[in-house]
XYZ file of C-alpha atoms in Angstrom:
442
model
C 0.000 0.000 0.000
C 1.122 3.526 -0.690
C 2.510 4.815 2.601
C 1.241 7.957 4.328
C 3.163 9.464 7.248
C 0.512 9.344 9.977
C 1.866 6.818 12.513
C -0.833 7.534 15.134
C -3.699 6.653 12.788
C -5.027 3.094 12.475
C -3.622 1.227 9.492
C -6.326 0.307 6.981
C -4.966 -3.247 6.864
C -5.744 -3.522 10.589
C -9.021 -1.652 10.484
C -10.417 -3.789 7.663
C -10.483 -6.803 9.970
C -12.601 -4.986 12.559
C -14.883 -3.484 9.929
C -15.457 -6.853 8.322
C -16.011 -8.487 11.696
C -18.599 -5.865 12.652
C -20.468 -6.356 9.366
C -20.452 -10.145 9.729
C -22.087 -9.792 13.139
C -25.046 -7.949 11.631
C -27.544 -10.541 10.405
C -28.625 -9.223 7.000
C -30.355 -12.391 5.830
C -32.325 -11.893 2.625
C -35.045 -14.518 2.320
C -36.576 -12.923 -0.751
C -39.517 -11.738 1.362
C -39.819 -8.264 2.887
C -41.483 -9.578 6.036
C -38.748 -12.084 6.898
C -35.601 -10.419 5.549
C -33.557 -8.750 8.266
C -30.814 -6.345 9.144
C -30.192 -4.375 5.950
C -31.212 -1.099 7.581
C -28.921 -1.749 10.548
C -25.996 -2.546 8.248
C -26.703 0.540 6.124
C -26.694 2.724 9.239
C -23.392 1.172 10.329
C -21.813 1.932 6.932
C -23.231 5.460 6.880
C -21.864 6.094 10.379
C -18.384 4.902 9.385
C -18.402 7.181 6.337
C -19.768 10.219 8.175
C -17.256 9.735 10.966
C -14.440 10.724 8.595
C -16.264 13.503 6.753
C -17.878 11.660 3.837
C -21.547 12.570 3.374
C -23.621 9.404 2.898
C -27.347 9.261 2.171
C -29.538 6.267 3.043
C -32.184 5.460 0.437
C -34.874 3.081 1.652
C -36.855 1.271 -1.044
C -39.226 -0.409 1.434
C -39.283 -0.544 5.238
C -35.922 -1.952 6.304
C -34.578 -2.332 2.761
C -31.846 0.312 2.906
C -29.077 1.421 0.531
C -26.186 3.821 1.171
C -24.718 6.098 -1.500
C -21.915 8.661 -1.204
C -19.642 10.510 -3.618
C -15.956 11.293 -3.065
C -14.813 14.178 -5.316
C -11.707 13.592 -7.416
C -8.947 15.969 -8.461
C -9.894 15.700 -12.147
C -13.641 16.452 -12.306
C -13.658 16.351 -16.120
C -13.041 12.584 -16.019
C -15.822 10.047 -15.787
C -16.640 8.890 -12.277
C -15.987 5.354 -11.020
C -18.767 3.412 -9.286
C -17.621 1.122 -6.447
C -20.531 -1.054 -5.332
C -21.086 -3.833 -2.821
C -24.199 -5.431 -1.375
C -24.915 -5.748 2.343
C -27.443 -8.593 2.291
C -26.569 -12.289 2.581
C -28.299 -15.580 1.882
C -29.742 -17.556 4.817
C -27.497 -19.744 6.949
C -28.439 -22.623 9.275
C -26.282 -22.484 12.445
C -26.634 -26.256 12.911
C -24.665 -26.842 9.698
C -21.738 -24.568 10.577
C -18.573 -25.084 12.631
C -19.107 -21.591 14.109
C -22.227 -19.470 14.369
C -22.703 -17.885 10.930
C -23.151 -14.397 12.420
C -20.393 -14.562 15.010
C -17.628 -12.975 12.954
C -15.264 -15.396 14.648
C -11.529 -15.062 14.038
C -10.033 -18.548 13.864
C -7.048 -20.187 12.144
C -6.200 -17.032 10.217
C -9.723 -16.619 8.819
C -12.740 -14.473 9.570
C -15.772 -16.761 9.591
C -19.356 -15.822 8.878
C -22.117 -15.572 6.325
C -21.055 -12.860 3.909
C -17.309 -13.260 4.526
C -16.667 -13.561 0.784
C -20.139 -12.655 -0.503
C -19.497 -9.802 -0.008
C -18.907 -8.050 3.289
C -15.174 -8.537 2.815
C -15.201 -6.085 -0.093
C -17.544 -3.707 1.728
C -15.012 -3.626 4.571
C -12.084 -3.130 2.178
C -13.771 -0.129 0.584
C -14.600 1.394 3.963
C -11.037 0.865 5.219
C -9.495 2.524 2.162
C -11.743 5.592 2.002
C -11.586 6.133 5.773
C -7.789 6.089 5.538
C -7.902 8.591 2.680
C -10.114 10.983 4.579
C -7.845 10.856 7.618
C -4.697 11.460 5.563
C -5.965 13.932 2.967
C -5.786 11.643 -0.050
C -8.012 12.504 -3.019
C -8.533 10.114 -5.932
C -7.981 11.343 -9.485
C -11.628 10.837 -10.482
C -14.903 11.064 -8.589
C -15.756 7.832 -6.822
C -19.378 6.938 -6.150
C -19.821 4.427 -3.321
C -22.976 2.296 -3.300
C -23.744 -0.229 -0.561
C -26.918 -2.011 -1.587
C -29.752 -4.170 -0.324
C -31.414 -7.186 -1.951
C -28.685 -8.384 -4.324
C -29.295 -11.975 -3.257
C -32.926 -11.867 -4.440
C -32.563 -10.004 -7.735
C -31.766 -6.436 -6.556
C -35.307 -5.045 -6.875
C -35.007 -3.217 -3.544
C -31.351 -2.398 -4.043
C -29.414 -1.683 -7.216
C -32.451 -1.673 -9.521
C -34.266 0.703 -7.167
C -31.281 3.059 -7.158
C -30.736 2.847 -10.916
C -34.370 3.611 -11.748
C -35.494 5.913 -8.935
C -32.213 7.715 -8.195
C -30.330 7.815 -11.476
C -28.923 11.221 -10.622
C -26.702 9.650 -7.956
C -24.661 8.049 -10.717
C -24.303 11.078 -12.988
C -20.981 10.935 -14.766
C -20.231 7.308 -13.876
C -18.644 5.577 -16.846
C -17.134 2.494 -15.226
C -17.752 0.403 -12.132
C -16.280 -2.378 -10.027
C -18.044 -4.883 -7.791
C -17.876 -8.432 -6.517
C -16.407 -11.781 -7.604
C -13.295 -10.728 -9.455
C -9.621 -10.138 -8.761
C -9.234 -13.346 -6.732
C -6.229 -15.602 -7.180
C -5.827 -19.079 -8.627
C -2.474 -20.612 -7.714
C -0.470 -22.126 -10.549
C 2.660 -22.810 -8.494
C 4.682 -21.140 -5.730
C 5.711 -18.206 -7.915
C 2.707 -17.751 -10.219
C -0.955 -16.900 -9.683
C -3.732 -16.087 -12.100
C -6.050 -13.298 -10.926
C -9.489 -13.655 -12.439
C -11.053 -10.297 -13.342
C -14.729 -10.534 -14.187
C -15.498 -9.041 -17.595
C -18.679 -11.035 -18.212
C -21.504 -12.683 -16.301
C -24.352 -14.950 -17.260
C -27.948 -13.806 -17.411
C -30.497 -14.537 -14.689
C -33.531 -16.436 -15.971
C -35.352 -17.605 -12.855
C -38.674 -19.171 -13.695
C -41.531 -21.275 -12.383
C -43.126 -24.204 -14.103
C -46.842 -24.776 -13.565
C -48.665 -28.028 -14.268
C -52.430 -28.423 -14.083
C -54.474 -31.591 -13.765
C -57.759 -32.925 -12.489
C -58.060 -32.957 -8.681
C -59.193 -36.195 -7.114
C -59.014 -38.727 -4.316
C -55.571 -40.166 -3.643
C -56.933 -43.718 -3.549
C -58.238 -43.702 -7.125
C -56.563 -44.599 -10.420
C -55.772 -41.148 -11.787
C -54.182 -40.410 -15.182
C -54.366 -36.601 -15.106
C -52.062 -35.870 -12.176
C -50.441 -32.416 -12.053
C -47.705 -33.646 -9.700
C -46.732 -36.446 -12.072
C -46.648 -34.120 -15.082
C -44.542 -31.581 -13.213
C -42.157 -34.192 -11.827
C -41.518 -35.587 -15.287
C -40.808 -32.108 -16.680
C -38.491 -31.232 -13.790
C -36.613 -34.517 -14.184
C -36.040 -33.826 -17.881
C -34.625 -30.397 -17.099
C -32.450 -31.679 -14.260
C -30.935 -34.411 -16.431
C -30.397 -32.245 -19.506
C -27.008 -30.854 -20.528
C -27.191 -27.896 -22.862
C -24.770 -27.594 -25.801
C -21.286 -26.164 -25.249
C -20.832 -22.575 -26.474
C -17.487 -20.835 -25.934
C -17.825 -17.052 -25.742
C -15.026 -14.570 -26.388
C -14.398 -14.086 -22.662
C -14.241 -17.792 -21.884
C -12.042 -18.457 -24.895
C -9.585 -15.766 -23.762
C -9.526 -17.242 -20.251
C -8.964 -20.794 -21.493
C -6.161 -19.694 -23.807
C -4.395 -18.006 -20.880
C -4.880 -21.088 -18.720
C -3.639 -23.437 -21.428
C -0.492 -21.362 -21.839
C 0.340 -21.011 -18.158
C -0.462 -24.643 -17.324
C 1.177 -25.888 -20.529
C -1.818 -27.990 -21.514
C -3.474 -28.661 -24.842
C -6.681 -26.713 -25.472
C -9.116 -28.357 -27.856
C -11.675 -25.704 -28.912
C -14.168 -28.510 -29.541
C -13.648 -30.004 -26.077
C -12.997 -27.227 -23.533
C -14.226 -29.408 -20.670
C -11.037 -31.473 -20.697
C -8.955 -28.367 -19.990
C -11.458 -27.039 -17.455
C -11.347 -30.311 -15.513
C -7.665 -29.618 -14.745
C -8.461 -26.358 -12.923
C -9.359 -27.925 -9.589
C -12.027 -26.218 -7.452
C -12.650 -23.252 -9.779
C -13.705 -25.717 -12.471
C -17.184 -25.449 -10.916
C -17.403 -21.768 -11.852
C -15.703 -22.001 -15.251
C -17.524 -25.177 -16.249
C -20.845 -23.393 -15.834
C -19.818 -20.658 -18.279
C -19.558 -22.813 -21.391
C -23.270 -23.600 -21.628
C -26.696 -22.457 -20.522
C -27.759 -24.062 -17.247
C -31.087 -24.866 -15.572
C -31.280 -26.303 -12.066
C -34.527 -27.197 -10.255
C -34.483 -25.621 -6.792
C -38.011 -25.749 -5.327
C -41.221 -27.797 -5.582
C -44.719 -26.928 -4.409
C -47.883 -29.017 -4.664
C -50.834 -30.261 -2.686
C -52.577 -29.482 0.572
C -53.512 -32.913 1.975
C -51.943 -36.351 1.872
C -54.932 -38.100 0.282
C -55.925 -35.378 -2.216
C -54.472 -35.256 -5.727
C -53.996 -31.516 -6.341
C -55.060 -29.717 -9.469
C -51.876 -27.637 -9.641
C -48.161 -28.175 -9.031
C -45.252 -25.762 -9.410
C -41.453 -25.861 -9.528
C -38.797 -23.183 -9.456
C -35.896 -23.446 -11.896
C -32.714 -21.393 -11.553
C -31.623 -20.795 -15.139
C -28.520 -18.902 -16.245
C -28.032 -17.917 -19.869
C -24.894 -17.078 -21.800
C -24.640 -13.599 -23.368
C -27.230 -13.252 -26.122
C -28.848 -16.628 -25.415
C -31.795 -15.892 -23.098
C -34.395 -16.384 -25.842
C -32.635 -19.512 -27.093
C -32.674 -20.917 -23.557
C -36.419 -20.306 -23.334
C -36.962 -22.251 -26.567
C -34.753 -25.064 -25.297
C -36.746 -25.249 -22.069
C -40.039 -25.216 -23.920
C -38.932 -28.255 -25.906
C -37.903 -30.015 -22.695
C -41.078 -29.452 -20.678
C -43.601 -29.880 -23.487
C -46.684 -27.851 -24.428
C -48.783 -28.580 -21.337
C -46.448 -26.990 -18.788
C -46.738 -23.223 -18.307
C -43.581 -21.126 -17.888
C -43.601 -17.981 -15.715
C -40.524 -15.775 -15.321
C -39.659 -14.598 -11.799
C -36.477 -12.772 -12.785
C -35.111 -12.088 -16.238
C -31.956 -10.026 -16.317
C -29.526 -9.987 -19.241
C -26.026 -11.402 -19.373
C -23.168 -8.902 -19.551
C -19.880 -8.958 -21.424
C -17.182 -6.351 -21.973
C -13.643 -6.464 -23.305
C -10.462 -6.953 -21.293
C -8.749 -3.718 -22.254
C -8.504 -0.021 -21.496
C -7.011 2.151 -18.767
C -9.148 0.667 -15.988
C -7.999 -2.881 -16.754
C -4.409 -1.630 -16.921
C -4.795 -0.025 -13.485
C -6.247 -3.226 -12.005
C -3.411 -5.272 -13.455
C -0.716 -2.867 -12.263
C -2.122 -2.789 -8.719
C -2.193 -6.592 -8.548
C 1.363 -6.942 -9.864
C 2.659 -4.300 -7.455
C 1.423 -6.368 -4.495
C 2.115 -9.785 -6.044
C 4.952 -9.968 -8.597
C 3.678 -13.420 -9.586
C 0.273 -12.069 -10.597
C -1.108 -12.688 -14.074
C -4.489 -10.942 -14.515
C -6.910 -12.737 -16.854
C -10.530 -12.130 -17.905
C -13.274 -14.563 -16.969
C -17.042 -14.979 -16.946
C -18.982 -15.276 -13.694
C -21.512 -18.098 -13.692
C -23.881 -16.057 -11.529
C -25.074 -12.462 -11.578
C -24.447 -9.294 -9.556
C -25.732 -5.753 -9.084
C -23.777 -4.886 -12.235
C -26.888 -5.908 -14.171
C -28.738 -2.891 -12.791
C -25.884 -0.428 -13.052
C -24.992 -1.456 -16.606
C -28.421 -0.162 -17.657
C -27.109 3.316 -16.886
C -24.372 2.862 -19.485
C -21.741 1.965 -16.885
C -19.061 -0.506 -18.030
C -18.934 -2.990 -15.174
C -16.187 -5.294 -13.920
C -15.847 -7.696 -11.020
C -12.794 -6.594 -9.037
C -12.748 -7.352 -5.314
C -9.100 -8.411 -4.964
C -8.149 -11.355 -2.763
C -5.005 -13.454 -2.610
C -6.201 -16.904 -1.589
C -4.438 -19.959 -0.134
C -3.752 -22.535 -2.817
C -5.769 -25.201 -1.021
C -8.884 -23.116 -0.337
C -11.982 -24.190 -2.289
C -13.112 -20.624 -2.903
C -16.089 -21.376 -5.137
C -17.602 -23.749 -2.561
C -17.801 -20.939 0.011
C -20.357 -18.925 -1.967
C -23.716 -19.659 -0.320
C -22.056 -22.651 1.340
C -21.402 -23.619 4.941
C -18.399 -22.329 6.917
C -17.977 -19.306 4.669
C -14.754 -17.531 5.609
C -12.120 -15.149 4.273
C -8.364 -15.342 4.993
C -7.246 -12.348 7.019
C -4.035 -11.918 5.041
C -6.070 -12.111 1.827
C -8.367 -9.388 3.150
C -5.383 -7.197 3.953
C -3.891 -7.897 0.520
C -7.162 -6.732 -0.986
C -6.978 -3.434 0.899
C -3.480 -2.762 -0.418
C -4.451 -3.567 -4.001
C -7.667 -1.569 -3.836
C -5.832 1.432 -2.405
C -3.280 1.374 -5.232
C -5.938 0.867 -7.864
C -8.289 3.628 -6.727
C -5.411 6.127 -6.423
C -4.366 5.549 -10.022
C -7.375 4.440 -12.065
């Protein structure tokens, strides 16, 4: 990190641990329901307090009772340049304490890690951003361009009460923003002791969440019954669950695989990318999902009594489409489920893809290499989606860049929405140093 001569002030690499720990202890569970989701307002007030404490002027924007977002702008020294959006969500997915080694909202520090729901998705980055800008305010640092900070609600349920609310109802907050950075990018993949790939997100799949509805004739459970909605739905869901969509290699994925093939010295067959992907270890789960459309059944609902055949049955399918393939995916699903199953979209948000070039990418790469001489930044596609989907609608070019240097043996992808979510403390501190360098120079 660039040094500033203020020995009495807390170092941002120390403060980030406390900030992250505080955020992890705030239960911001997003169930997808306004009546049962919790804690976003409390977390937003915490963030706003930490910003105001050092002279930054935050504003809390509530989209519904308790669904709170924080936005603030830090003026740069070159106001004629486009502003940079730095965004992170405050909500987390549910966690069952009985499944965890520690309580998921304890913020426990153990074995060199901070444990808790949100540790890598994405209160770690929220804490990094707070640590950096608080340090700047204390030491008089000003970035070259305006920086707009956005800490959002509801990312884990489609961003309706968070990023989409801000982008549609408060567009003026993002005036002048031309580029943005957010979650799930800039993390390391260890090649060997001296080399690490850092995956910078330049693309993400589309969100195509839908429900299937089957109808049949209600009746008594003891009778022979050939028009059973549950049976029809189950057969359709089974076909979707067993189906593998065709492989399609996009520009972003091709660029990533070419980099991987070179650094790992393996053969890349363009007709069979899965062979190369299988050699990537734990991150193969993420990369493998970016070479095809996917559809995974996640919920079933039918019936109201054990001996009554219901007239309606429903299933939720989590679908993710490659860039430009949302309509194709719908046609593929229609062929799978047949004409008698109705399809209803819950969320439909487009895939994103940008190029791996320009001054911002150069600044990311330089900041990573300055802190890790073995760094090799590469573009990649995220298999999920982020708040970038909302902000991109404002014409903002979005990247995933929340830098982390990870232990070689850590299964990073398994921690997202998984049990025992945790972030390495030294990786968190690395991220602060990289982010500080990047934001001072981008």
